[in-house]
PDB file of C-alpha atoms in Angstrom:
ATOM      1  CA  MET C 142    -340.826  -2.720 -31.897  1.00 90.00           C
ATOM      2  CA  PRO C 143    -342.691  -0.068 -29.822  1.00 94.00           C
ATOM      3  CA  GLY C 144    -346.286   0.743 -30.603  1.00 96.00           C
ATOM      4  CA  THR C 145    -347.655   4.097 -31.757  1.00 98.00           C
ATOM      5  CA  LEU C 146    -349.907   6.564 -29.965  1.00 98.00           C
ATOM      6  CA  TYR C 147    -352.689   7.833 -32.233  1.00 98.00           C
ATOM      7  CA  LEU C 148    -354.526  11.058 -31.367  1.00 98.00           C
ATOM      8  CA  VAL C 149    -357.992  10.554 -32.829  1.00 98.00           C
ATOM      9  CA  GLY C 150    -360.381  13.466 -33.252  1.00 97.00           C
ATOM     10  CA  THR C 151    -363.975  12.459 -32.527  1.00 97.00           C
ATOM     11  CA  PRO C 152    -367.294  14.233 -33.224  1.00 97.00           C
ATOM     12  CA  ILE C 153    -368.230  17.220 -31.074  1.00 96.00           C
ATOM     13  CA  GLY C 154    -371.893  16.270 -31.357  1.00 93.00           C
ATOM     14  CA  ASN C 155    -373.009  14.700 -34.623  1.00 95.00           C
ATOM     15  CA  LEU C 156    -371.647  11.138 -34.857  1.00 95.00           C
ATOM     16  CA  GLY C 157    -371.701  11.402 -38.658  1.00 95.00           C
ATOM     17  CA  ASP C 158    -368.768  13.821 -38.528  1.00 97.00           C
ATOM     18  CA  ILE C 159    -366.174  11.127 -37.777  1.00 97.00           C
ATOM     19  CA  SER C 160    -363.747  10.433 -40.636  1.00 97.00           C
ATOM     20  CA  PRO C 161    -363.170   7.056 -42.340  1.00 97.00           C
ATOM     21  CA  ARG C 162    -359.504   7.273 -41.306  1.00 98.00           C
ATOM     22  CA  ALA C 163    -360.494   7.759 -37.663  1.00 98.00           C
ATOM     23  CA  LEU C 164    -362.754   4.697 -37.793  1.00 98.00           C
ATOM     24  CA  GLU C 165    -360.003   2.659 -39.431  1.00 98.00           C
ATOM     25  CA  THR C 166    -357.542   3.721 -36.720  1.00 98.00           C
ATOM     26  CA  LEU C 167    -359.938   2.961 -33.859  1.00 98.00           C
ATOM     27  CA  GLY C 168    -360.548  -0.473 -35.333  1.00 98.00           C
ATOM     28  CA  GLY C 169    -356.857  -1.197 -35.821  1.00 98.00           C
ATOM     29  CA  VAL C 170    -355.243  -0.318 -32.492  1.00 98.00           C
ATOM     30  CA  ALA C 171    -354.731  -2.730 -29.598  1.00 98.00           C
ATOM     31  CA  PHE C 172    -356.614  -0.550 -27.110  1.00 98.00           C
ATOM     32  CA  ILE C 173    -358.261   2.860 -26.716  1.00 98.00           C
ATOM     33  CA  ALA C 174    -357.552   5.367 -23.933  1.00 98.00           C
ATOM     34  CA  ALA C 175    -360.657   7.465 -23.337  1.00 97.00           C
ATOM     35  CA  GLU C 176    -361.544  10.464 -21.169  1.00 94.00           C
ATOM     36  CA  ASP C 177    -364.867   8.828 -20.270  1.00 95.00           C
ATOM     37  CA  THR C 178    -365.215   5.203 -21.374  1.00 96.00           C
ATOM     38  CA  ARG C 179    -369.024   5.441 -21.228  1.00 96.00           C
ATOM     39  CA  VAL C 180    -369.095   8.292 -23.741  1.00 95.00           C
ATOM     40  CA  SER C 181    -366.586   6.634 -26.066  1.00 97.00           C
ATOM     41  CA  LEU C 182    -368.428   3.300 -25.873  1.00 97.00           C
ATOM     42  CA  LYS C 183    -371.507   4.933 -27.433  1.00 96.00           C
ATOM     43  CA  LEU C 184    -369.411   6.032 -30.422  1.00 97.00           C
ATOM     44  CA  LEU C 185    -367.741   2.631 -30.774  1.00 97.00           C
ATOM     45  CA  ASN C 186    -371.035   0.750 -30.500  1.00 97.00           C
ATOM     46  CA  HIS C 187    -372.582   3.043 -33.109  1.00 97.00           C
ATOM     47  CA  TYR C 188    -369.927   1.937 -35.605  1.00 97.00           C
ATOM     48  CA  GLY C 189    -369.619  -1.667 -34.420  1.00 97.00           C
ATOM     49  CA  ILE C 190    -366.048  -1.317 -33.113  1.00 98.00           C
ATOM     50  CA  LYS C 191    -365.060  -3.600 -30.238  1.00 97.00           C
ATOM     51  CA  LYS C 192    -361.798  -2.681 -28.506  1.00 97.00           C
ATOM     52  CA  PRO C 193    -360.549  -2.729 -24.904  1.00 97.00           C
ATOM     53  CA  LEU C 194    -361.076   0.673 -23.264  1.00 98.00           C
ATOM     54  CA  LEU C 195    -358.809   2.246 -20.658  1.00 97.00           C
ATOM     55  CA  SER C 196    -359.889   5.375 -18.769  1.00 96.00           C
ATOM     56  CA  TYR C 197    -357.450   8.289 -18.996  1.00 96.00           C
ATOM     57  CA  PHE C 198    -358.476  11.616 -17.506  1.00 94.00           C
ATOM     58  CA  ALA C 199    -357.134  14.489 -15.403  1.00 91.00           C
ATOM     59  CA  HIS C 200    -357.175  12.723 -12.029  1.00 93.00           C
ATOM     60  CA  ASN C 201    -355.524   9.454 -13.105  1.00 94.00           C
ATOM     61  CA  ARG C 202    -353.301  10.740 -15.916  1.00 92.00           C
ATOM     62  CA  ARG C 203    -349.992  10.087 -14.170  1.00 93.00           C
ATOM     63  CA  GLU C 204    -350.430   6.415 -13.307  1.00 94.00           C
ATOM     64  CA  ARG C 205    -352.436   5.653 -16.447  1.00 95.00           C
ATOM     65  CA  GLY C 206    -349.916   7.556 -18.556  1.00 95.00           C
ATOM     66  CA  GLU C 207    -347.142   5.293 -17.325  1.00 96.00           C
ATOM     67  CA  GLU C 208    -349.325   2.240 -17.970  1.00 97.00           C
ATOM     68  CA  ILE C 209    -349.961   3.376 -21.545  1.00 97.00           C
ATOM     69  CA  LEU C 210    -346.246   3.951 -22.092  1.00 97.00           C
ATOM     70  CA  ARG C 211    -345.435   0.457 -20.813  1.00 97.00           C
ATOM     71  CA  ARG C 212    -347.910  -1.033 -23.251  1.00 97.00           C
ATOM     72  CA  LEU C 213    -346.521   1.043 -26.105  1.00 97.00           C
ATOM     73  CA  GLN C 214    -343.048  -0.196 -25.211  1.00 97.00           C
ATOM     74  CA  ALA C 215    -344.386  -3.756 -25.368  1.00 97.00           C
ATOM     75  CA  GLY C 216    -345.522  -3.175 -28.956  1.00 97.00           C
ATOM     76  CA  GLU C 217    -349.207  -2.325 -28.498  1.00 98.00           C
ATOM     77  CA  SER C 218    -350.647   0.685 -30.314  1.00 98.00           C
ATOM     78  CA  CYS C 219    -353.108   3.006 -28.568  1.00 98.00           C
ATOM     79  CA  ALA C 220    -355.753   5.472 -29.763  1.00 98.00           C
ATOM     80  CA  LEU C 221    -356.275   8.422 -27.424  1.00 98.00           C
ATOM     81  CA  VAL C 222    -359.741  10.013 -27.585  1.00 98.00           C
ATOM     82  CA  THR C 223    -361.508  12.688 -25.607  1.00 95.00           C
ATOM     83  CA  ASP C 224    -365.266  12.997 -25.085  1.00 94.00           C
ATOM     84  CA  ALA C 225    -365.527  15.369 -28.053  1.00 93.00           C
ATOM     85  CA  GLY C 226    -363.101  16.973 -30.477  1.00 94.00           C
ATOM     86  CA  MET C 227    -359.317  16.781 -30.496  1.00 94.00           C
ATOM     87  CA  PRO C 228    -357.473  15.098 -27.629  1.00 95.00           C
ATOM     88  CA  ALA C 229    -354.455  16.891 -26.111  1.00 93.00           C
ATOM     89  CA  VAL C 230    -355.979  20.358 -26.727  1.00 90.00           C
ATOM     90  CA  SER C 231    -357.340  21.839 -23.467  1.00 85.00           C
ATOM     91  CA  ASP C 232    -357.123  18.208 -22.350  1.00 89.00           C
ATOM     92  CA  PRO C 233    -354.832  16.082 -20.121  1.00 89.00           C
ATOM     93  CA  GLY C 234    -353.694  14.182 -23.219  1.00 93.00           C
ATOM     94  CA  GLU C 235    -351.103  16.906 -23.795  1.00 94.00           C
ATOM     95  CA  GLU C 236    -349.080  15.423 -20.924  1.00 95.00           C
ATOM     96  CA  LEU C 237    -349.143  11.964 -22.536  1.00 96.00           C
ATOM     97  CA  VAL C 238    -347.966  13.395 -25.858  1.00 97.00           C
ATOM     98  CA  ALA C 239    -345.118  15.194 -24.078  1.00 96.00           C
ATOM     99  CA  LEU C 240    -344.067  11.925 -22.398  1.00 95.00           C
ATOM    100  CA  CYS C 241    -344.127  10.083 -25.722  1.00 96.00           C
ATOM    101  CA  ALA C 242    -341.984  12.795 -27.321  1.00 96.00           C
ATOM    102  CA  GLU C 243    -339.560  12.675 -24.391  1.00 95.00           C
ATOM    103  CA  ARG C 244    -339.183   8.888 -24.535  1.00 95.00           C
ATOM    104  CA  GLY C 245    -339.106   8.509 -28.299  1.00 95.00           C
ATOM    105  CA  PHE C 246    -342.499   6.919 -29.025  1.00 97.00           C
ATOM    106  CA  ASP C 247    -344.183   7.761 -32.331  1.00 97.00           C
ATOM    107  CA  VAL C 248    -347.293   9.947 -32.130  1.00 98.00           C
ATOM    108  CA  ILE C 249    -349.632  10.322 -35.112  1.00 98.00           C
ATOM    109  CA  CYS C 250    -352.616  12.679 -35.209  1.00 98.00           C
ATOM    110  CA  ILE C 251    -355.838  11.736 -37.004  1.00 98.00           C
ATOM    111  CA  PRO C 252    -357.484  15.173 -37.411  1.00 96.00           C
ATOM    112  CA  GLY C 253    -361.102  15.615 -36.534  1.00 94.00           C
ATOM    113  CA  PRO C 254    -363.809  18.109 -35.546  1.00 94.00           C
ATOM    114  CA  SER C 255    -362.900  21.102 -33.382  1.00 94.00           C
ATOM    115  CA  ALA C 256    -365.330  23.338 -31.527  1.00 95.00           C
ATOM    116  CA  VAL C 257    -362.790  26.186 -31.669  1.00 96.00           C
ATOM    117  CA  VAL C 258    -362.507  26.476 -35.444  1.00 96.00           C
ATOM    118  CA  THR C 259    -366.195  25.628 -35.935  1.00 97.00           C
ATOM    119  CA  ALA C 260    -367.230  28.546 -33.714  1.00 98.00           C
ATOM    120  CA  LEU C 261    -364.697  30.852 -35.378  1.00 97.00           C
ATOM    121  CA  ALA C 262    -366.031  29.997 -38.831  1.00 97.00           C
ATOM    122  CA  LEU C 263    -369.584  30.751 -37.683  1.00 98.00           C
ATOM    123  CA  SER C 264    -368.730  33.946 -35.796  1.00 98.00           C
ATOM    124  CA  GLY C 265    -368.642  36.453 -38.635  1.00 97.00           C
ATOM    125  CA  LEU C 266    -365.773  38.179 -36.799  1.00 96.00           C
ATOM    126  CA  PRO C 267    -362.240  38.710 -38.160  1.00 93.00           C
ATOM    127  CA  ALA C 268    -360.660  35.305 -37.511  1.00 90.00           C
ATOM    128  CA  GLY C 269    -357.400  35.369 -39.472  1.00 91.00           C
ATOM    129  CA  ARG C 270    -355.579  35.586 -36.135  1.00 94.00           C
ATOM    130  CA  PHE C 271    -357.016  34.343 -32.851  1.00 97.00           C
ATOM    131  CA  THR C 272    -356.106  33.149 -29.380  1.00 97.00           C
ATOM    132  CA  PHE C 273    -357.695  30.143 -27.682  1.00 97.00           C
ATOM    133  CA  GLU C 274    -358.168  30.719 -23.955  1.00 96.00           C
ATOM    134  CA  GLY C 275    -360.097  27.559 -23.073  1.00 94.00           C
ATOM    135  CA  PHE C 276    -362.103  27.495 -19.833  1.00 93.00           C
ATOM    136  CA  LEU C 277    -361.794  30.385 -17.396  1.00 95.00           C
ATOM    137  CA  SER C 278    -361.273  29.739 -13.698  1.00 93.00           C
ATOM    138  CA  THR C 279    -364.321  29.041 -11.549  1.00 91.00           C
ATOM    139  CA  ALA C 280    -362.873  31.438  -8.956  1.00 93.00           C
ATOM    140  CA  ALA C 281    -364.188  34.960  -9.600  1.00 92.00           C
ATOM    141  CA  LYS C 282    -360.929  36.729  -8.704  1.00 93.00           C
ATOM    142  CA  SER C 283    -358.785  34.526 -10.955  1.00 94.00           C
ATOM    143  CA  ARG C 284    -361.296  34.836 -13.793  1.00 95.00           C
ATOM    144  CA  ARG C 285    -361.299  38.638 -13.592  1.00 92.00           C
ATOM    145  CA  THR C 286    -357.497  38.799 -13.430  1.00 92.00           C
ATOM    146  CA  HIS C 287    -357.274  36.592 -16.520  1.00 94.00           C
ATOM    147  CA  LEU C 288    -359.724  38.788 -18.428  1.00 94.00           C
ATOM    148  CA  GLN C 289    -357.973  41.978 -17.341  1.00 89.00           C
ATOM    149  CA  SER C 290    -354.704  40.626 -18.750  1.00 89.00           C
ATOM    150  CA  LEU C 291    -356.381  40.347 -22.172  1.00 92.00           C
ATOM    151  CA  CYS C 292    -357.806  43.869 -22.399  1.00 86.00           C
ATOM    152  CA  ALA C 293    -355.230  44.921 -25.017  1.00 83.00           C
ATOM    153  CA  GLU C 294    -355.392  41.640 -26.999  1.00 91.00           C
ATOM    154  CA  ARG C 295    -356.152  42.531 -30.627  1.00 90.00           C
ATOM    155  CA  ARG C 296    -356.799  39.021 -31.924  1.00 94.00           C
ATOM    156  CA  ALA C 297    -360.214  37.361 -31.700  1.00 97.00           C
ATOM    157  CA  MET C 298    -360.481  35.411 -28.440  1.00 98.00           C
ATOM    158  CA  VAL C 299    -362.141  32.000 -28.079  1.00 98.00           C
ATOM    159  CA  PHE C 300    -363.409  30.645 -24.758  1.00 98.00           C
ATOM    160  CA  TYR C 301    -365.281  27.529 -23.666  1.00 96.00           C
ATOM    161  CA  GLU C 302    -367.957  28.063 -21.026  1.00 97.00           C
ATOM    162  CA  ALA C 303    -370.434  26.003 -19.046  1.00 96.00           C
ATOM    163  CA  PRO C 304    -374.061  27.195 -18.872  1.00 96.00           C
ATOM    164  CA  HIS C 305    -374.162  27.854 -15.119  1.00 95.00           C
ATOM    165  CA  LYS C 306    -371.120  30.172 -15.364  1.00 96.00           C
ATOM    166  CA  LEU C 307    -372.057  31.980 -18.582  1.00 97.00           C
ATOM    167  CA  PRO C 308    -373.926  35.033 -17.138  1.00 96.00           C
ATOM    168  CA  HIS C 309    -371.116  35.835 -14.681  1.00 95.00           C
ATOM    169  CA  THR C 310    -368.440  35.379 -17.356  1.00 97.00           C
ATOM    170  CA  LEU C 311    -370.211  37.680 -19.810  1.00 97.00           C
ATOM    171  CA  GLN C 312    -370.628  40.346 -17.117  1.00 96.00           C
ATOM    172  CA  ASP C 313    -366.947  40.093 -16.172  1.00 96.00           C
ATOM    173  CA  MET C 314    -365.966  40.415 -19.850  1.00 96.00           C
ATOM    174  CA  LEU C 315    -368.130  43.510 -20.224  1.00 94.00           C
ATOM    175  CA  ASN C 316    -366.595  45.029 -17.081  1.00 92.00           C
ATOM    176  CA  ALA C 317    -363.035  44.248 -18.201  1.00 90.00           C
ATOM    177  CA  TRP C 318    -363.214  45.237 -21.875  1.00 91.00           C
ATOM    178  CA  GLY C 319    -366.266  47.405 -22.380  1.00 91.00           C
ATOM    179  CA  ASP C 320    -368.878  46.560 -24.981  1.00 94.00           C
ATOM    180  CA  ARG C 321    -367.588  44.435 -27.876  1.00 95.00           C
ATOM    181  CA  ARG C 322    -369.047  42.179 -30.522  1.00 97.00           C
ATOM    182  CA  VAL C 323    -369.385  38.554 -29.499  1.00 98.00           C
ATOM    183  CA  SER C 324    -370.497  35.360 -31.214  1.00 98.00           C
ATOM    184  CA  ILE C 325    -372.038  32.782 -28.881  1.00 98.00           C
ATOM    185  CA  SER C 326    -372.370  29.225 -30.189  1.00 98.00           C
ATOM    186  CA  ARG C 327    -374.002  26.429 -28.250  1.00 97.00           C
ATOM    187  CA  GLU C 328    -374.533  22.710 -28.842  1.00 96.00           C
ATOM    188  CA  LEU C 329    -372.414  22.793 -32.020  1.00 97.00           C
ATOM    189  CA  THR C 330    -373.384  20.107 -34.596  1.00 97.00           C
ATOM    190  CA  LYS C 331    -376.147  18.847 -32.296  1.00 95.00           C
ATOM    191  CA  ARG C 332    -379.930  19.014 -32.698  1.00 93.00           C
ATOM    192  CA  TYR C 333    -380.346  22.374 -30.952  1.00 93.00           C
ATOM    193  CA  GLU C 334    -377.266  24.059 -32.404  1.00 97.00           C
ATOM    194  CA  GLU C 335    -377.468  27.840 -32.266  1.00 97.00           C
ATOM    195  CA  THR C 336    -375.139  30.773 -32.936  1.00 98.00           C
ATOM    196  CA  ILE C 337    -376.008  34.268 -31.742  1.00 98.00           C
ATOM    197  CA  ARG C 338    -374.029  37.268 -33.017  1.00 98.00           C
ATOM    198  CA  THR C 339    -374.521  40.180 -30.657  1.00 98.00           C
ATOM    199  CA  THR C 340    -372.659  42.437 -28.205  1.00 97.00           C
ATOM    200  CA  LEU C 341    -371.488  41.717 -24.691  1.00 97.00           C
ATOM    201  CA  SER C 342    -374.046  44.080 -23.145  1.00 96.00           C
ATOM    202  CA  GLU C 343    -376.920  42.512 -25.092  1.00 98.00           C
ATOM    203  CA  ALA C 344    -375.651  39.037 -24.232  1.00 98.00           C
ATOM    204  CA  VAL C 345    -375.604  39.922 -20.516  1.00 97.00           C
ATOM    205  CA  ASP C 346    -379.230  41.066 -20.749  1.00 97.00           C
ATOM    206  CA  LYS C 347    -380.260  37.933 -22.674  1.00 97.00           C
ATOM    207  CA  TYR C 348    -378.706  35.392 -20.326  1.00 97.00           C
ATOM    208  CA  THR C 349    -379.756  37.277 -17.210  1.00 94.00           C
ATOM    209  CA  ALA C 350    -383.348  37.029 -18.380  1.00 95.00           C
ATOM    210  CA  GLU C 351    -383.180  33.389 -19.532  1.00 95.00           C
ATOM    211  CA  LYS C 352    -381.385  30.287 -18.274  1.00 95.00           C
ATOM    212  CA  PRO C 353    -378.509  29.219 -20.547  1.00 96.00           C
ATOM    213  CA  ARG C 354    -378.652  25.629 -21.759  1.00 95.00           C
ATOM    214  CA  GLY C 355    -375.959  23.523 -23.406  1.00 93.00           C
ATOM    215  CA  GLU C 356    -372.206  23.881 -23.764  1.00 93.00           C
ATOM    216  CA  PHE C 357    -370.991  27.248 -25.119  1.00 97.00           C
ATOM    217  CA  VAL C 358    -368.131  28.551 -27.245  1.00 98.00           C
ATOM    218  CA  LEU C 359    -367.611  32.333 -27.129  1.00 98.00           C
ATOM    219  CA  VAL C 360    -365.754  34.287 -29.812  1.00 98.00           C
ATOM    220  CA  ILE C 361    -365.077  37.903 -28.821  1.00 98.00           C
ATOM    221  CA  GLU C 362    -363.534  40.509 -31.088  1.00 96.00           C
ATOM    222  CA  GLY C 363    -360.164  41.816 -30.044  1.00 93.00           C
ATOM    223  CA  ALA C 364    -359.259  45.308 -28.936  1.00 88.00           C
ATOM    224  CA  PRO C 365    -359.321  47.946 -31.693  1.00 81.00           C
ATOM    225  CA  GLU C 366    -356.104  48.910 -33.414  1.00 71.00           C
ATOM    226  CA  PRO C 367    -354.446  51.857 -31.652  1.00 62.00           C
ATOM    227  CA  ASP C 368    -355.084  55.391 -32.852  1.00 56.00           C
ATOM    228  CA  PRO C 369    -351.715  57.223 -32.877  1.00 51.00           C
ATOM    229  CA  VAL C 370    -353.409  60.526 -32.060  1.00 43.00           C
ATOM    230  CA  GLU C 371    -355.379  59.068 -29.144  1.00 47.00           C
ATOM    231  CA  ASP C 372    -352.353  57.145 -27.898  1.00 53.00           C
ATOM    232  CA  GLY C 373    -350.292  60.316 -27.904  1.00 57.00           C
ATOM    233  CA  ALA C 374    -352.942  62.095 -25.879  1.00 60.00           C
ATOM    234  CA  ALA C 375    -353.208  59.180 -23.425  1.00 77.00           C
ATOM    235  CA  LEU C 376    -349.471  58.798 -22.870  1.00 84.00           C
ATOM    236  CA  PRO C 377    -349.059  61.459 -20.137  1.00 87.00           C
ATOM    237  CA  GLN C 378    -351.800  59.892 -18.018  1.00 86.00           C
ATOM    238  CA  ALA C 379    -350.305  56.428 -18.584  1.00 88.00           C
ATOM    239  CA  LEU C 380    -346.847  57.633 -17.496  1.00 89.00           C
ATOM    240  CA  GLU C 381    -348.357  59.106 -14.348  1.00 89.00           C
ATOM    241  CA  ARG C 382    -349.925  55.726 -13.616  1.00 88.00           C
ATOM    242  CA  LEU C 383    -346.546  54.095 -14.290  1.00 89.00           C
ATOM    243  CA  ARG C 384    -344.910  56.435 -11.787  1.00 88.00           C
ATOM    244  CA  GLN C 385    -347.541  55.627  -9.153  1.00 90.00           C
ATOM    245  CA  LEU C 386    -346.909  51.913  -9.532  1.00 89.00           C
ATOM    246  CA  THR C 387    -343.118  52.200  -9.370  1.00 89.00           C
ATOM    247  CA  ASP C 388    -343.390  54.529  -6.369  1.00 87.00           C
ATOM    248  CA  GLY C 389    -345.544  51.839  -4.795  1.00 86.00           C
ATOM    249  CA  GLY C 390    -342.759  49.297  -5.081  1.00 88.00           C
ATOM    250  CA  LEU C 391    -343.281  47.585  -8.443  1.00 89.00           C
ATOM    251  CA  SER C 392    -340.329  47.138 -10.758  1.00 91.00           C
ATOM    252  CA  LEU C 393    -340.410  49.215 -13.944  1.00 91.00           C
ATOM    253  CA  LYS C 394    -340.973  46.038 -15.963  1.00 89.00           C
ATOM    254  CA  ASP C 395    -343.982  44.945 -13.890  1.00 89.00           C
ATOM    255  CA  ALA C 396    -345.349  48.490 -13.733  1.00 89.00           C
ATOM    256  CA  ALA C 397    -345.123  48.811 -17.531  1.00 89.00           C
ATOM    257  CA  ARG C 398    -346.950  45.501 -17.950  1.00 87.00           C
ATOM    258  CA  GLN C 399    -349.762  46.473 -15.579  1.00 88.00           C
ATOM    259  CA  THR C 400    -350.116  49.946 -17.083  1.00 88.00           C
ATOM    260  CA  ALA C 401    -350.269  48.425 -20.571  1.00 85.00           C
ATOM    261  CA  GLU C 402    -353.063  46.107 -19.443  1.00 83.00           C
ATOM    262  CA  GLU C 403    -354.994  49.013 -17.932  1.00 82.00           C
ATOM    263  CA  THR C 404    -354.535  51.503 -20.783  1.00 81.00           C
ATOM    264  CA  GLY C 405    -354.064  49.417 -23.918  1.00 77.00           C
ATOM    265  CA  LEU C 406    -350.802  51.204 -24.713  1.00 79.00           C
ATOM    266  CA  ALA C 407    -347.793  49.145 -25.746  1.00 79.00           C
ATOM    267  CA  LYS C 408    -345.768  47.734 -22.845  1.00 83.00           C
ATOM    268  CA  ASN C 409    -342.468  48.369 -24.655  1.00 81.00           C
ATOM    269  CA  LEU C 410    -343.394  52.021 -25.232  1.00 83.00           C
ATOM    270  CA  LEU C 411    -344.223  52.510 -21.568  1.00 87.00           C
ATOM    271  CA  TYR C 412    -341.032  50.774 -20.437  1.00 85.00           C
ATOM    272  CA  THR C 413    -338.897  52.907 -22.767  1.00 84.00           C
ATOM    273  CA  GLU C 414    -340.579  56.128 -21.684  1.00 84.00           C
ATOM    274  CA  GLY C 415    -340.186  55.064 -18.066  1.00 86.00           C
ATOM    275  CA  LEU C 416    -336.457  54.573 -18.554  1.00 84.00           C
ATOM    276  CA  LYS C 417    -336.221  58.055 -20.076  1.00 78.00           C
ATOM    277  CA  GLY C 418    -337.938  59.473 -17.011  1.00 70.00           C
ATOM    278  CA  ARG C 419    -335.341  57.885 -14.751  1.00 71.00           C
ATOM    279  CA  THR C 420    -332.394  59.333 -16.678  1.00 62.00           C
ATOM    280  CA  SER C 421    -333.796  62.819 -17.221  1.00 55.00           C
TER     281      SER C 421
END
């Protein structure tokens, strides 16, 4: 009978946050696939768990994924862990889960800590609806394009960021969206945990003046709900921009999307109005 793949959530900082069920699972599987075996070994040693470890990370995921599947087929069960938090979320483990689903292997999730929901809970911002954007590109152009595509996003947005990139990311966010409220959490559940609730402009000033330290989770409020009066006043200018883009060679669909990103008006509204302009 084939084995089972267990997705085991591990602490994002404080080792005391691991669940009894997670410890039971780690102690019961045949082997553990880990993003970094050195990091996982510290957790296992802390709780006296001795299991064979197999490295599984972005650069070896294809060959190691097939190896894990072969062992599952042979009847061994595997626990997949990442360095911190939930595996398969912003993590190469998602590919392994997809392969298991495709080939009919059972996958069971043992829930655990998550930096995303922890930062959201601490943010003080409306968090009933949110979008998780993970890490932004290290390339400035790609990062700015990504942020520009989110200028009309009305849900709270959650990003992971490394300390050396934080000042540039905050400045790019301010340039793309204007000044908005932001919650900045660092070193969650660790000794120097800190959450700062401020604005993008104040955050730029803060982290320009001081060197960021630790791993960061950013929660930024979404775009404000549209004002029908303001939208009506902005529509003529948006349609002129739409015309410029279509005259420049873009399809109406792509022009409506770009204009929506630039103005915050609804893409469907712009597309419909653009169609009217063509038939009038």
